[in-house]
Amino acid sequence: MDGGGSCSGGNFKLYEELELQEFQDQFVIKSVAAPDRGFSIDHRDGIIEPLNGDSSSSVSPSKTSTIYGVAGTIRLLAGNYVLVITSRTEVGNYLGFPVYRVNSMRFLSCNEGLKNSTAQEKKDEAYFMALLKTVQSTPGLYFSYETDITLNFQRRCKLVEGWMAKPIWKQADPRFVWNRNLLDELIEYKTAELKLKGSPATLTIVSRRCTRRLGTRMWRRGANLDGDVANFIETEQLVEIEGFQSSLLQIRGSIPLLWEQIVDLSYKPQLRIIDHEQTSNVVERHFFYLSQRYGETMAVDLTDKHGDEGQLSMAFSAEMKNLPNVRYVSFDFHHVCGNSNFENLKFLYEQISEQFEKQGYFLVDAKGNILEEQKGIVRTNCIDCLDRTNVTQSYLAQKSLDAQLQRTGLLDSSESISMFAEDYQTFRALWAEQGDEISLEYAGTYALKGDLVRYGKQTFGGIIKDGMSALSRYYLNNFQDGIRQDAMDLVSGRYTVRRDTSPFRAESFSFLPVASALLIGGLTLTSVTLQQAGRNAQQYMSSVLLAGVTAGVAVVVKANGRQFCSRPRLCRLV
């Protein structure tokens, strides 16, 4: 596809506004600004052809609608499908360029090859199409027509002129290009205006989600053999004020060991560390890559020091002793901070402040001169790298923001953004919102402990919200995330569709509907018979018998929990 732009970093722009014309056997996509430019999608031949001049069809379209970009194509059993953006919202700007959120997408079929397919192929294609519909509703996708949003500010400024002269799609960092495979997931974008001491300042948070171990909360844990980790996110806090531009980078990612936590209907499934001869090499590869990309790395581990988390933390600590060039800091967040003592993060900061301040931040003046460079990175993790991680990163971001505002002269050396109530609340809300966005993509719910970021304490409303999110996570992890994981693996290119291989031929029968019916039926009948138990002994015995059967079914279901959960079908976990 011609043109530039980025969708979670991915480049897909043909023109800023396109026209989709639907005919009986063909889709035609044309530029509104230049109607002779575009392409047609022919159902009959299953091909995509560029338009030369006017549309080849002389028949009036049955429907005409506006689309705002082409995100790419994907080949399934029946042929190609084109993914287009059908709705967008401008959410702000990045370094002066507009950034949009994808509100809705649509896959357009390029042919009707399924008519000649076998019954098994039709079954497979139906499942693949269900996955594409899941992709169509994927939240948290952002794009820009005019600039690359995958490159952080420091990297952008230090790239040579020849590199920056390339088309945007060649400049993009492939780690954060959600639709890279479709072109051959994720960026968060939040911005706010501050008015410290009457001087307007723009604060922007950009979180770039790596695609190399893309997945859902329980089905993508730890690292793969290449050292790529689940939920790896580079977060950049940008400040623009009176000609100065500065940024702070932080990263998060799953503990870089080989481990899993398979759902089994338990609220907190057992965590298992995989004993593998390559474990030490995996950890070394991961941190070598970070040092090459970001410089000096400090790993902050926020996991508990008891139970399954404690065992994982101990294993992580043992491996880190073999990496003398990486500082490992263990901080039991739950023990020190509890549910509401946000300010106790000062004890963590006391341990790392000297190195954190030495790593610095990136600063450029109005003339483009580089005044400061960030020389290292803080890598933060808990178990999910969501809730505790976001609270901690927001704390460190505030400390760095104070230093940046003091360096540019906006604040005195004794002042902090926390002294300006309105602006401080804006800062906190910005970090809370980006934490929610990341959590929605990985876990499917809003972040827990959001009140600690937003207000600095736990509120009653926040407790209720956290409880609802925890229940939602349980349901999604057990009964929905297998499908979401397959959708991500399909779109990211980790799974390749092949006619000679079906991922479902060896699929076992799903016992979940049967077990659910037995449990619900047993509870209902037990309740009914108990209401009548006082009338005679026979009713009482019936109640006892039904209750026993229901309890037996529940025990069997619990003992074989993994068989009743939604599992990914396309790819292996590691």
XYZ file of C-alpha atoms in Angstrom, residues 173-489:
317
model
C 9.912 0.073 15.286
C 8.576 -3.409 14.374
C 8.115 -4.357 18.039
C 5.170 -2.001 18.356
C 3.522 -2.374 14.937
C 0.259 -4.142 15.728
C -0.652 -4.730 12.075
C 2.850 -5.546 10.804
C 1.864 -9.046 9.678
C -1.239 -7.681 7.962
C 0.928 -5.221 6.045
C 3.736 -7.626 4.826
C -0.503 -4.530 18.734
C -0.496 -1.596 20.881
C -0.268 1.696 21.498
C -1.829 3.795 24.219
C -2.117 7.518 23.750
C -3.091 9.977 26.456
C -2.463 13.735 26.630
C -3.379 16.579 28.960
C -2.794 20.303 29.344
C -1.187 21.697 32.511
C -1.042 25.353 33.602
C 1.673 25.392 36.225
C 2.230 28.962 37.462
C 0.244 30.205 34.482
C 2.609 28.616 31.939
C 0.820 26.144 29.633
C 2.446 22.735 29.342
C 1.446 19.606 27.454
C 1.866 16.243 29.172
C 1.584 13.115 27.020
C 1.828 9.428 27.884
C 2.472 6.923 25.102
C 2.553 3.192 25.893
C 3.783 0.942 23.107
C 2.828 -2.736 23.393
C 5.318 -5.198 21.921
C 3.965 -7.810 19.486
C 6.708 -10.411 19.926
C 4.921 -12.287 22.725
C 1.476 -10.855 22.247
C -1.390 -12.422 24.151
C -3.884 -12.500 26.980
C -3.180 -12.521 30.709
C -3.122 -16.252 31.498
C -2.150 -17.636 28.088
C 0.991 -15.549 27.636
C 3.176 -15.624 30.714
C 6.925 -15.288 31.181
C 9.347 -15.513 28.273
C 9.879 -17.572 25.150
C 13.219 -19.141 24.218
C 14.260 -15.974 22.356
C 13.975 -13.883 25.507
C 10.790 -12.043 24.480
C 8.394 -11.574 27.403
C 4.641 -11.271 27.721
C 3.013 -7.866 28.212
C 6.211 -6.008 27.359
C 5.353 -2.306 27.151
C 7.518 0.757 26.620
C 5.897 3.780 28.279
C 7.021 7.300 27.424
C 6.050 10.419 29.359
C 6.484 13.525 27.191
C 6.505 17.129 28.448
C 6.341 20.125 26.081
C 6.712 23.588 27.622
C 8.001 26.975 26.433
C 10.037 25.476 23.609
C 11.499 22.647 25.686
C 10.621 19.019 25.013
C 11.541 16.237 27.427
C 10.702 12.579 27.857
C 11.117 9.727 30.322
C 11.062 6.082 29.246
C 10.052 3.179 31.481
C 9.406 -0.444 30.552
C 7.407 -3.301 32.030
C 7.312 -6.984 31.177
C 6.584 -10.407 32.586
C 9.284 -12.118 34.668
C 11.701 -13.422 31.985
C 11.675 -17.065 33.055
C 9.849 -19.975 31.447
C 6.658 -20.286 33.522
C 2.929 -20.767 33.126
C -0.316 -20.370 35.055
C -2.955 -22.465 33.291
C -6.571 -21.647 34.152
C -8.457 -24.481 35.850
C -11.570 -22.754 37.304
C -9.586 -21.767 40.419
C -9.672 -18.084 41.312
C -5.863 -18.100 41.415
C -4.492 -20.988 39.312
C -1.282 -22.640 40.440
C 1.847 -21.097 39.031
C 4.426 -23.494 37.590
C 8.040 -22.736 36.746
C 9.140 -24.767 33.719
C 12.468 -26.521 34.310
C 14.404 -25.973 31.086
C 18.100 -26.133 30.278
C 17.860 -22.842 28.365
C 16.451 -20.788 31.268
C 19.693 -18.937 32.065
C 20.246 -18.171 28.380
C 16.684 -16.840 28.095
C 17.233 -14.400 30.968
C 20.599 -13.343 29.573
C 19.149 -12.783 26.075
C 16.334 -10.675 27.466
C 18.551 -8.319 29.437
C 21.208 -8.151 26.741
C 18.541 -6.942 24.355
C 17.375 -4.325 26.874
C 20.912 -3.053 27.431
C 21.460 -2.769 23.680
C 18.211 -0.836 23.244
C 18.025 1.289 26.412
C 21.420 1.202 28.123
C 21.916 0.478 31.822
C 18.967 -1.541 33.148
C 17.573 -1.697 36.678
C 15.021 -4.475 37.313
C 12.430 -3.721 40.005
C 10.491 -6.833 41.098
C 7.230 -6.076 42.953
C 6.034 -9.653 43.523
C 5.076 -11.154 46.886
C 7.751 -13.077 48.801
C 5.567 -16.018 49.816
C 3.484 -18.660 48.065
C 3.747 -19.260 44.311
C 4.782 -15.660 43.681
C 7.547 -16.018 46.237
C 8.946 -19.100 44.497
C 8.927 -17.310 41.152
C 10.568 -14.252 42.698
C 13.279 -16.403 44.271
C 13.975 -18.092 40.934
C 14.166 -14.671 39.241
C 16.521 -13.371 41.938
C 18.783 -16.425 41.585
C 19.111 -15.919 37.829
C 19.798 -12.192 38.227
C 22.858 -12.970 40.370
C 24.468 -14.240 37.159
C 24.033 -10.809 35.513
C 26.382 -8.427 37.371
C 25.695 -5.572 34.920
C 21.983 -5.469 35.790
C 20.839 -4.274 39.194
C 17.975 -6.333 40.655
C 15.770 -4.752 43.332
C 13.157 -6.835 45.139
C 10.277 -4.901 46.744
C 7.273 -6.681 48.281
C 4.594 -4.183 47.238
C 1.694 -5.846 49.042
C 3.606 -6.198 52.313
C 4.965 -2.644 52.367
C 2.142 -0.694 50.749
C -0.855 -2.865 51.582
C -4.060 -1.703 49.940
C -3.816 2.003 50.560
C -0.338 3.130 51.676
C 0.710 4.520 48.303
C 3.248 6.866 49.887
C 5.206 3.875 51.217
C 6.711 3.639 47.755
C 9.164 6.186 49.152
C 10.967 3.216 50.726
C 11.508 1.762 47.254
C 12.599 5.143 45.946
C 15.160 5.459 48.711
C 16.773 2.261 47.390
C 16.857 3.235 43.728
C 16.829 7.064 43.690
C 20.556 7.521 43.111
C 20.643 5.240 40.063
C 17.242 6.419 38.770
C 18.298 10.076 38.884
C 21.627 9.184 37.289
C 19.810 7.509 34.382
C 18.103 10.842 33.827
C 15.702 11.830 31.065
C 15.859 13.211 27.532
C 15.693 17.004 27.051
C 15.772 19.169 23.900
C 15.611 22.974 23.732
C 13.658 25.139 21.289
C 16.495 25.024 18.747
C 16.635 21.227 18.745
C 19.823 21.032 20.791
C 20.045 17.941 23.016
C 20.640 19.115 26.587
C 20.160 15.825 28.455
C 20.031 12.162 27.459
C 18.431 9.240 29.277
C 21.263 6.806 29.922
C 19.329 3.820 31.253
C 15.940 2.332 31.996
C 13.891 1.010 34.911
C 12.198 -2.307 34.142
C 9.257 -2.900 36.507
C 7.296 -6.104 36.965
C 4.768 -7.750 39.241
C 2.948 -10.948 38.238
C 0.659 -9.455 35.588
C 2.683 -6.244 35.092
C -0.575 -4.304 35.387
C -1.756 -3.002 38.738
C 1.228 -2.794 41.105
C 3.450 -1.967 38.140
C 1.301 0.975 37.053
C 1.196 2.421 40.581
C 4.985 2.226 40.817
C 5.645 3.619 37.341
C 3.375 6.598 38.018
C 5.323 7.300 41.219
C 8.660 7.284 39.377
C 7.152 9.368 36.556
C 6.155 12.038 39.075
C 9.675 12.156 40.503
C 11.149 12.585 37.021
C 8.523 15.186 36.052
C 9.488 17.291 39.062
C 13.142 17.157 37.965
C 12.260 18.086 34.377
C 10.094 21.046 35.401
C 12.828 22.254 37.763
C 15.464 21.870 35.016
C 13.460 24.025 32.602
C 12.906 26.681 35.278
C 9.150 26.254 35.613
C 9.471 25.041 39.212
C 11.916 26.006 41.940
C 14.185 23.325 43.363
C 11.947 23.057 46.431
C 8.692 22.735 44.460
C 6.839 19.679 43.158
C 3.840 19.141 40.911
C 2.064 17.688 43.961
C 1.871 21.252 45.342
C -0.489 22.276 42.529
C -3.727 20.418 43.226
C -5.473 20.768 39.854
C -2.441 19.894 37.758
C -1.478 17.053 40.093
C -4.959 15.561 39.738
C -4.659 15.811 35.952
C -1.304 14.018 36.073
C -2.709 11.236 38.251
C -5.831 10.808 36.116
C -3.675 10.502 33.007
C -1.658 7.645 34.504
C -4.778 5.927 35.848
C -6.407 6.022 32.396
C -3.386 4.573 30.631
C -3.225 1.833 33.268
C -6.847 0.982 32.470
C -6.074 0.852 28.727
C -3.172 -1.572 29.171
C -5.195 -3.742 31.532
C -8.133 -3.893 29.101
C -5.843 -5.206 26.366
C -4.062 -7.828 28.480
C -6.643 -8.840 31.105
C -9.894 -7.594 29.568
C -10.828 -5.380 32.555
C -9.916 -2.055 34.098
C -6.781 -1.982 36.238
C -6.991 -2.787 39.943
C -5.621 -0.287 42.464
C -6.510 2.539 40.088
C -7.521 4.672 43.065
C -3.934 4.595 44.363
C -2.824 6.241 41.128
C -5.798 8.588 40.761
C -6.230 9.710 44.393
C -3.272 8.314 46.307
C -5.566 6.189 48.469
C -8.193 3.458 48.246
C -11.824 4.637 48.153
C -15.009 2.693 48.813
C -16.053 3.138 45.190
C -12.635 1.907 44.118
C -12.983 -1.218 46.258
C -16.317 -2.020 44.586
C -14.840 -1.375 41.148
C -11.826 -3.587 41.896
C -14.141 -6.369 43.073
C -16.163 -6.229 39.858
C -12.979 -6.180 37.769
C -11.598 -9.181 39.675
C -14.770 -11.183 38.985
C -14.689 -10.143 35.322
C -11.070 -11.248 35.044
C -11.991 -14.627 36.468
C -14.761 -15.113 33.909
C -12.732 -13.856 30.940
C -9.609 -15.834 31.866
C -11.540 -19.084 32.194
C -14.167 -18.834 29.465
C -13.195 -16.197 26.858
C -9.440 -15.666 26.632
C -8.739 -18.834 24.647
C -10.621 -17.304 21.727
C -9.003 -13.892 22.232
C -5.572 -15.549 22.242
C -6.305 -17.347 18.966
C -7.415 -14.073 17.399
C -4.153 -12.388 18.388
C -2.044 -15.308 17.151
